[in-house]
């Protein structure tokens, strides 16, 4: 592989037409270098973050606080963590699958936060807002993007996040402080605010980083880039307004609703 040749281009050139085994090294390499995460449920219910590293690694916890929690203006000044044993009712244990592949977790991470203000009482993780729980639940993935050369595929990244916070997160990933880590975030979102500039800055995403999906009459989705609209997607254009007006397609044809 030449350094300036895309892996997918190589697959298209020497792929299945030369035998299924010929693509296996590329296929395995892509799988090894990518992660997939579904974020739409990251803030649901009282689900505690599964990452017990928050309680076991002080440097990791400090990074989360310094790079994510405090800059996000959540009002959180301190994070308290502990790991407790989980006790299950005997009736529940008997009702669960009794197979070697199914193992109940025996430890749980308990989190609480101290917010700024006169009242210094700790607030349990389960009592925090959906946005705070969402940010905590994706913090591990953001740490990985900052420290490892990996491509992460994320569905519904924007769920429960303020548009301004989403914008800042995307800019941080798109414009890293160090070029040592070549990580990549590929995500699906319905938040069109990423097509607009902010505070005199251009949009968080370049034109060639924006792709639309348009569902055809037979139910199949077509994927195409905003960069294909050259003259109709210039830097001085309001891309969000033009998209919402249907200029780029990929707009649902929603009929009038009556309740």
mmCIF file of C-alpha atoms in Angstrom:
data_model
loop_
_atom_site.group_PDB
_atom_site.id
_atom_site.type_symbol
_atom_site.label_atom_id
_atom_site.label_comp_id
_atom_site.label_asym_id
_atom_site.label_seq_id
_atom_site.Cartn_x
_atom_site.Cartn_y
_atom_site.Cartn_z
ATOM 1 C CA UNK A 1 0.000 0.000 0.000
ATOM 2 C CA UNK A 2 1.280 3.427 -0.962
ATOM 3 C CA UNK A 3 0.725 6.029 1.798
ATOM 4 C CA UNK A 4 -1.419 8.205 -0.495
ATOM 5 C CA UNK A 5 -3.733 5.379 -1.664
ATOM 6 C CA UNK A 6 -7.081 4.928 0.093
ATOM 7 C CA UNK A 7 -7.779 1.427 1.373
ATOM 8 C CA UNK A 8 -11.272 1.434 -0.133
ATOM 9 C CA UNK A 9 -9.828 2.349 -3.535
ATOM 10 C CA UNK A 10 -7.468 -0.603 -3.240
ATOM 11 C CA UNK A 11 -10.383 -2.864 -2.379
ATOM 12 C CA UNK A 12 -12.318 -1.656 -5.405
ATOM 13 C CA UNK A 13 -9.329 -2.397 -7.636
ATOM 14 C CA UNK A 14 -8.246 -5.777 -6.243
ATOM 15 C CA UNK A 15 -11.355 -6.858 -4.380
ATOM 16 C CA UNK A 16 -13.766 -9.777 -4.753
ATOM 17 C CA UNK A 17 -13.200 -10.048 -8.509
ATOM 18 C CA UNK A 18 -9.789 -11.567 -7.703
ATOM 19 C CA UNK A 19 -11.204 -13.960 -5.112
ATOM 20 C CA UNK A 20 -12.761 -13.453 -1.696
ATOM 21 C CA UNK A 21 -9.537 -14.252 0.155
ATOM 22 C CA UNK A 22 -7.745 -11.364 -1.564
ATOM 23 C CA UNK A 23 -9.692 -8.758 0.440
ATOM 24 C CA UNK A 24 -9.431 -10.439 3.843
ATOM 25 C CA UNK A 25 -6.258 -8.596 4.978
ATOM 26 C CA UNK A 26 -7.871 -5.238 4.152
ATOM 27 C CA UNK A 27 -11.184 -6.240 5.721
ATOM 28 C CA UNK A 28 -9.491 -7.323 8.955
ATOM 29 C CA UNK A 29 -7.353 -4.173 9.024
ATOM 30 C CA UNK A 30 -10.457 -1.965 8.717
ATOM 31 C CA UNK A 31 -12.241 -3.845 11.506
ATOM 32 C CA UNK A 32 -9.193 -3.618 13.760
ATOM 33 C CA UNK A 33 -8.903 0.153 13.241
ATOM 34 C CA UNK A 34 -12.563 1.079 13.746
ATOM 35 C CA UNK A 35 -15.032 1.219 16.626
ATOM 36 C CA UNK A 36 -18.816 1.525 16.465
ATOM 37 C CA UNK A 37 -20.870 3.141 19.223
ATOM 38 C CA UNK A 38 -24.583 3.885 19.452
ATOM 39 C CA UNK A 39 -25.090 7.053 21.473
ATOM 40 C CA UNK A 40 -28.846 7.647 21.268
ATOM 41 C CA UNK A 41 -29.434 5.782 24.559
ATOM 42 C CA UNK A 42 -26.348 7.089 26.381
ATOM 43 C CA UNK A 43 -28.408 9.389 28.582
ATOM 44 C CA UNK A 44 -31.463 7.216 29.144
ATOM 45 C CA UNK A 45 -32.669 6.208 32.588
ATOM 46 C CA UNK A 46 -30.232 5.973 35.482
ATOM 47 C CA UNK A 47 -27.657 3.937 33.586
ATOM 48 C CA UNK A 48 -24.267 4.470 35.212
ATOM 49 C CA UNK A 49 -21.193 4.800 33.011
ATOM 50 C CA UNK A 50 -19.615 1.351 32.546
ATOM 51 C CA UNK A 51 -16.094 2.769 32.580
ATOM 52 C CA UNK A 52 -14.755 1.852 36.049
ATOM 53 C CA UNK A 53 -11.465 3.430 35.038
ATOM 54 C CA UNK A 54 -12.890 6.718 36.316
ATOM 55 C CA UNK A 55 -12.404 5.415 39.863
ATOM 56 C CA UNK A 56 -9.171 3.521 39.261
ATOM 57 C CA UNK A 57 -7.080 5.956 37.189
ATOM 58 C CA UNK A 58 -6.594 9.444 38.651
ATOM 59 C CA UNK A 59 -4.901 10.790 35.497
ATOM 60 C CA UNK A 60 -7.794 9.563 33.360
ATOM 61 C CA UNK A 61 -10.375 11.141 35.675
ATOM 62 C CA UNK A 62 -8.443 14.429 35.710
ATOM 63 C CA UNK A 63 -8.358 14.450 31.893
ATOM 64 C CA UNK A 64 -12.140 13.949 31.734
ATOM 65 C CA UNK A 65 -12.700 16.783 34.204
ATOM 66 C CA UNK A 66 -10.172 19.170 32.599
ATOM 67 C CA UNK A 67 -11.013 18.577 28.938
ATOM 68 C CA UNK A 68 -14.760 17.790 29.032
ATOM 69 C CA UNK A 69 -16.727 18.364 32.236
ATOM 70 C CA UNK A 70 -15.436 21.795 33.333
ATOM 71 C CA UNK A 71 -15.226 23.389 29.835
ATOM 72 C CA UNK A 72 -18.804 22.234 29.085
ATOM 73 C CA UNK A 73 -20.185 24.704 31.682
ATOM 74 C CA UNK A 74 -22.093 22.015 33.583
ATOM 75 C CA UNK A 75 -21.409 23.758 36.889
ATOM 76 C CA UNK A 76 -19.504 20.705 38.175
ATOM 77 C CA UNK A 77 -16.379 21.390 40.207
ATOM 78 C CA UNK A 78 -15.582 17.953 41.650
ATOM 79 C CA UNK A 79 -16.235 14.319 40.791
ATOM 80 C CA UNK A 80 -16.393 11.662 43.505
ATOM 81 C CA UNK A 81 -16.155 7.981 42.556
ATOM 82 C CA UNK A 82 -16.252 4.607 44.227
ATOM 83 C CA UNK A 83 -16.710 0.996 43.159
ATOM 84 C CA UNK A 84 -19.205 -1.130 45.125
ATOM 85 C CA UNK A 85 -20.203 -4.763 45.015
ATOM 86 C CA UNK A 86 -23.517 -5.547 43.321
ATOM 87 C CA UNK A 87 -25.958 -7.741 45.229
ATOM 88 C CA UNK A 88 -28.660 -9.458 43.157
ATOM 89 C CA UNK A 89 -31.855 -10.985 44.584
ATOM 90 C CA UNK A 90 -31.751 -14.771 44.403
ATOM 91 C CA UNK A 91 -34.972 -14.836 42.351
ATOM 92 C CA UNK A 92 -33.364 -12.580 39.762
ATOM 93 C CA UNK A 93 -30.254 -14.749 39.539
ATOM 94 C CA UNK A 94 -32.377 -17.857 38.900
ATOM 95 C CA UNK A 95 -34.366 -16.118 36.142
ATOM 96 C CA UNK A 96 -31.259 -15.175 34.136
ATOM 97 C CA UNK A 97 -29.613 -17.392 31.484
ATOM 98 C CA UNK A 98 -27.342 -20.056 32.992
ATOM 99 C CA UNK A 99 -24.716 -20.202 30.258
ATOM 100 C CA UNK A 100 -20.913 -19.751 30.304
ATOM 101 C CA UNK A 101 -21.220 -16.761 27.942
ATOM 102 C CA UNK A 102 -23.507 -14.835 30.305
ATOM 103 C CA UNK A 103 -21.740 -13.355 33.315
ATOM 104 C CA UNK A 104 -23.358 -10.874 35.679
ATOM 105 C CA UNK A 105 -21.132 -7.914 36.603
ATOM 106 C CA UNK A 106 -20.158 -8.065 40.269
ATOM 107 C CA UNK A 107 -18.984 -4.446 40.582
ATOM 108 C CA UNK A 108 -20.583 -1.097 39.837
ATOM 109 C CA UNK A 109 -19.203 2.409 39.503
ATOM 110 C CA UNK A 110 -20.958 4.990 41.670
ATOM 111 C CA UNK A 111 -20.553 8.656 40.769
ATOM 112 C CA UNK A 112 -21.513 11.879 42.467
ATOM 113 C CA UNK A 113 -20.737 15.504 41.642
ATOM 114 C CA UNK A 114 -20.172 18.714 43.577
ATOM 115 C CA UNK A 115 -21.620 21.754 41.786
ATOM 116 C CA UNK A 116 -20.453 25.297 42.362
ATOM 117 C CA UNK A 117 -22.601 27.469 44.603
ATOM 118 C CA UNK A 118 -23.427 27.720 48.304
ATOM 119 C CA UNK A 119 -24.849 24.199 48.606
ATOM 120 C CA UNK A 120 -21.928 21.750 48.518
ATOM 121 C CA UNK A 121 -24.086 18.643 48.751
ATOM 122 C CA UNK A 122 -23.086 15.841 46.370
ATOM 123 C CA UNK A 123 -25.549 15.059 43.561
ATOM 124 C CA UNK A 124 -25.718 11.429 42.475
ATOM 125 C CA UNK A 125 -25.121 10.578 38.830
ATOM 126 C CA UNK A 126 -28.688 9.280 38.472
ATOM 127 C CA UNK A 127 -30.053 12.711 39.466
ATOM 128 C CA UNK A 128 -28.033 14.608 36.863
ATOM 129 C CA UNK A 129 -29.526 15.908 33.616
ATOM 130 C CA UNK A 130 -29.606 13.809 30.460
ATOM 131 C CA UNK A 131 -26.953 16.046 28.890
ATOM 132 C CA UNK A 132 -24.519 15.508 31.785
ATOM 133 C CA UNK A 133 -25.081 11.740 31.750
ATOM 134 C CA UNK A 134 -24.609 11.704 27.971
ATOM 135 C CA UNK A 135 -21.277 13.557 28.174
ATOM 136 C CA UNK A 136 -20.023 11.171 30.875
ATOM 137 C CA UNK A 137 -21.052 8.140 28.835
ATOM 138 C CA UNK A 138 -19.200 9.272 25.709
ATOM 139 C CA UNK A 139 -16.138 10.520 27.592
ATOM 140 C CA UNK A 140 -14.272 7.229 27.136
ATOM 141 C CA UNK A 141 -14.725 7.419 23.358
ATOM 142 C CA UNK A 142 -13.518 11.035 23.316
ATOM 143 C CA UNK A 143 -10.465 10.069 25.389
ATOM 144 C CA UNK A 144 -9.666 7.297 22.885
ATOM 145 C CA UNK A 145 -9.968 9.731 19.964
ATOM 146 C CA UNK A 146 -7.500 12.042 21.713
ATOM 147 C CA UNK A 147 -4.958 9.321 22.520
ATOM 148 C CA UNK A 148 -5.220 6.570 19.890
ATOM 149 C CA UNK A 149 -5.154 6.467 16.093
ATOM 150 C CA UNK A 150 -8.597 4.972 15.555
ATOM 151 C CA UNK A 151 -11.741 5.639 13.522
ATOM 152 C CA UNK A 152 -14.937 5.697 15.589
ATOM 153 C CA UNK A 153 -18.384 5.376 13.990
ATOM 154 C CA UNK A 154 -21.014 7.011 16.210
ATOM 155 C CA UNK A 155 -24.769 6.973 15.732
ATOM 156 C CA UNK A 156 -26.802 9.914 17.098
ATOM 157 C CA UNK A 157 -23.803 11.701 18.592
ATOM 158 C CA UNK A 158 -25.860 14.859 19.140
ATOM 159 C CA UNK A 159 -28.648 13.267 21.234
ATOM 160 C CA UNK A 160 -29.116 15.218 24.510
ATOM 161 C CA UNK A 161 -26.190 17.559 23.764
ATOM 162 C CA UNK A 162 -26.631 21.331 23.435
ATOM 163 C CA UNK A 163 -25.860 22.435 19.829
ATOM 164 C CA UNK A 164 -23.097 24.758 21.064
ATOM 165 C CA UNK A 165 -21.441 21.926 23.034
ATOM 166 C CA UNK A 166 -21.705 19.631 20.011
ATOM 167 C CA UNK A 167 -20.096 22.331 17.861
ATOM 168 C CA UNK A 168 -17.165 22.690 20.298
ATOM 169 C CA UNK A 169 -16.668 18.911 20.519
ATOM 170 C CA UNK A 170 -16.571 18.553 16.735
ATOM 171 C CA UNK A 171 -14.088 21.423 16.427
ATOM 172 C CA UNK A 172 -11.851 19.870 19.105
ATOM 173 C CA UNK A 173 -11.727 16.593 17.167
ATOM 174 C CA UNK A 174 -11.347 18.334 13.803
ATOM 175 C CA UNK A 175 -8.595 20.679 15.004
ATOM 176 C CA UNK A 176 -6.500 18.694 17.535
ATOM 177 C CA UNK A 177 -3.734 20.366 19.517
ATOM 178 C CA UNK A 178 -1.307 17.654 18.407
ATOM 179 C CA UNK A 179 -0.871 16.006 15.015
ATOM 180 C CA UNK A 180 0.640 12.910 16.622
ATOM 181 C CA UNK A 181 -2.741 11.187 16.861
ATOM 182 C CA UNK A 182 -4.505 10.589 13.541
ATOM 183 C CA UNK A 183 -7.965 9.679 14.824
ATOM 184 C CA UNK A 184 -11.261 10.048 12.997
ATOM 185 C CA UNK A 185 -14.883 10.465 14.102
ATOM 186 C CA UNK A 186 -17.617 9.526 11.619
ATOM 187 C CA UNK A 187 -21.046 10.243 13.039
ATOM 188 C CA UNK A 188 -24.716 10.486 12.131
ATOM 189 C CA UNK A 189 -26.731 13.450 13.370
ATOM 190 C CA UNK A 190 -29.929 15.388 12.714
ATOM 191 C CA UNK A 191 -28.462 18.600 14.156
ATOM 192 C CA UNK A 192 -28.233 21.018 11.225
ATOM 193 C CA UNK A 193 -26.533 23.723 13.321
ATOM 194 C CA UNK A 194 -23.170 22.173 12.374
ATOM 195 C CA UNK A 195 -23.713 23.641 8.896
ATOM 196 C CA UNK A 196 -23.543 27.180 10.325
ATOM 197 C CA UNK A 197 -20.572 29.219 11.483
ATOM 198 C CA UNK A 198 -20.232 30.418 15.069
ATOM 199 C CA UNK A 199 -18.624 33.495 16.667
ATOM 200 C CA UNK A 200 -17.185 34.602 13.342
ATOM 201 C CA UNK A 201 -15.752 31.132 12.634
ATOM 202 C CA UNK A 202 -16.614 28.986 9.612
ATOM 203 C CA UNK A 203 -18.781 25.877 10.177
ATOM 204 C CA UNK A 204 -17.248 23.137 12.356
ATOM 205 C CA UNK A 205 -17.335 20.754 9.375
ATOM 206 C CA UNK A 206 -15.793 21.361 5.963
ATOM 207 C CA UNK A 207 -17.950 20.784 2.885
ATOM 208 C CA UNK A 208 -16.108 17.571 2.043
ATOM 209 C CA UNK A 209 -16.847 16.263 5.554
ATOM 210 C CA UNK A 210 -20.628 16.579 5.203
ATOM 211 C CA UNK A 211 -22.613 13.737 3.626
ATOM 212 C CA UNK A 212 -26.354 13.473 3.133
ATOM 213 C CA UNK A 213 -28.522 10.373 2.937
ATOM 214 C CA UNK A 214 -31.586 10.458 0.694
ATOM 215 C CA UNK A 215 -34.061 7.597 0.722
ATOM 216 C CA UNK A 216 -35.390 6.604 -2.683
ATOM 217 C CA UNK A 217 -38.870 5.403 -3.630
ATOM 218 C CA UNK A 218 -37.813 1.766 -3.145
ATOM 219 C CA UNK A 219 -36.508 2.382 0.367
ATOM 220 C CA UNK A 220 -32.804 2.411 -0.480
ATOM 221 C CA UNK A 221 -30.643 5.293 0.783
ATOM 222 C CA UNK A 222 -28.277 7.263 -1.441
ATOM 223 C CA UNK A 223 -25.144 8.779 0.111
ATOM 224 C CA UNK A 224 -23.615 11.920 -1.423
ATOM 225 C CA UNK A 225 -21.334 14.766 -0.379
ATOM 226 C CA UNK A 226 -22.060 18.453 0.113
ATOM 227 C CA UNK A 227 -18.864 19.113 -1.867
ATOM 228 C CA UNK A 228 -20.697 17.965 -5.014
ATOM 229 C CA UNK A 229 -22.745 21.189 -4.930
ATOM 230 C CA UNK A 230 -19.689 23.401 -5.652
ATOM 231 C CA UNK A 231 -21.345 26.675 -6.800
ATOM 232 C CA UNK A 232 -24.336 26.226 -4.471
ATOM 233 C CA UNK A 233 -22.249 25.563 -1.349
ATOM 234 C CA UNK A 234 -19.655 28.298 -1.219
ATOM 235 C CA UNK A 235 -18.065 29.562 2.038
ATOM 236 C CA UNK A 236 -20.203 32.735 1.952
ATOM 237 C CA UNK A 237 -23.462 30.761 1.711
ATOM 238 C CA UNK A 238 -25.711 29.937 4.650
ATOM 239 C CA UNK A 239 -25.471 26.159 4.230
ATOM 240 C CA UNK A 240 -28.007 25.339 6.941
ATOM 241 C CA UNK A 241 -30.638 27.653 5.437
ATOM 242 C CA UNK A 242 -30.035 26.236 1.959
ATOM 243 C CA UNK A 243 -30.279 22.673 3.234
ATOM 244 C CA UNK A 244 -33.526 23.367 5.125
ATOM 245 C CA UNK A 245 -34.945 24.916 1.929
ATOM 246 C CA UNK A 246 -34.276 21.618 0.154
ATOM 247 C CA UNK A 247 -31.481 22.807 -2.128
ATOM 248 C CA UNK A 248 -29.297 19.796 -1.304
ATOM 249 C CA UNK A 249 -32.059 17.217 -1.040
ATOM 250 C CA UNK A 250 -32.147 14.661 1.802
ATOM 251 C CA UNK A 251 -35.186 16.412 3.317
ATOM 252 C CA UNK A 252 -38.074 14.274 4.624
ATOM 253 C CA UNK A 253 -41.374 14.984 2.881
ATOM 254 C CA UNK A 254 -43.373 15.337 6.069
ATOM 255 C CA UNK A 255 -47.094 15.883 5.548
ATOM 256 C CA UNK A 256 -49.245 18.106 7.745
ATOM 257 C CA UNK A 257 -49.874 16.444 11.091
ATOM 258 C CA UNK A 258 -53.127 16.606 12.991
ATOM 259 C CA UNK A 259 -53.418 15.599 16.639
#
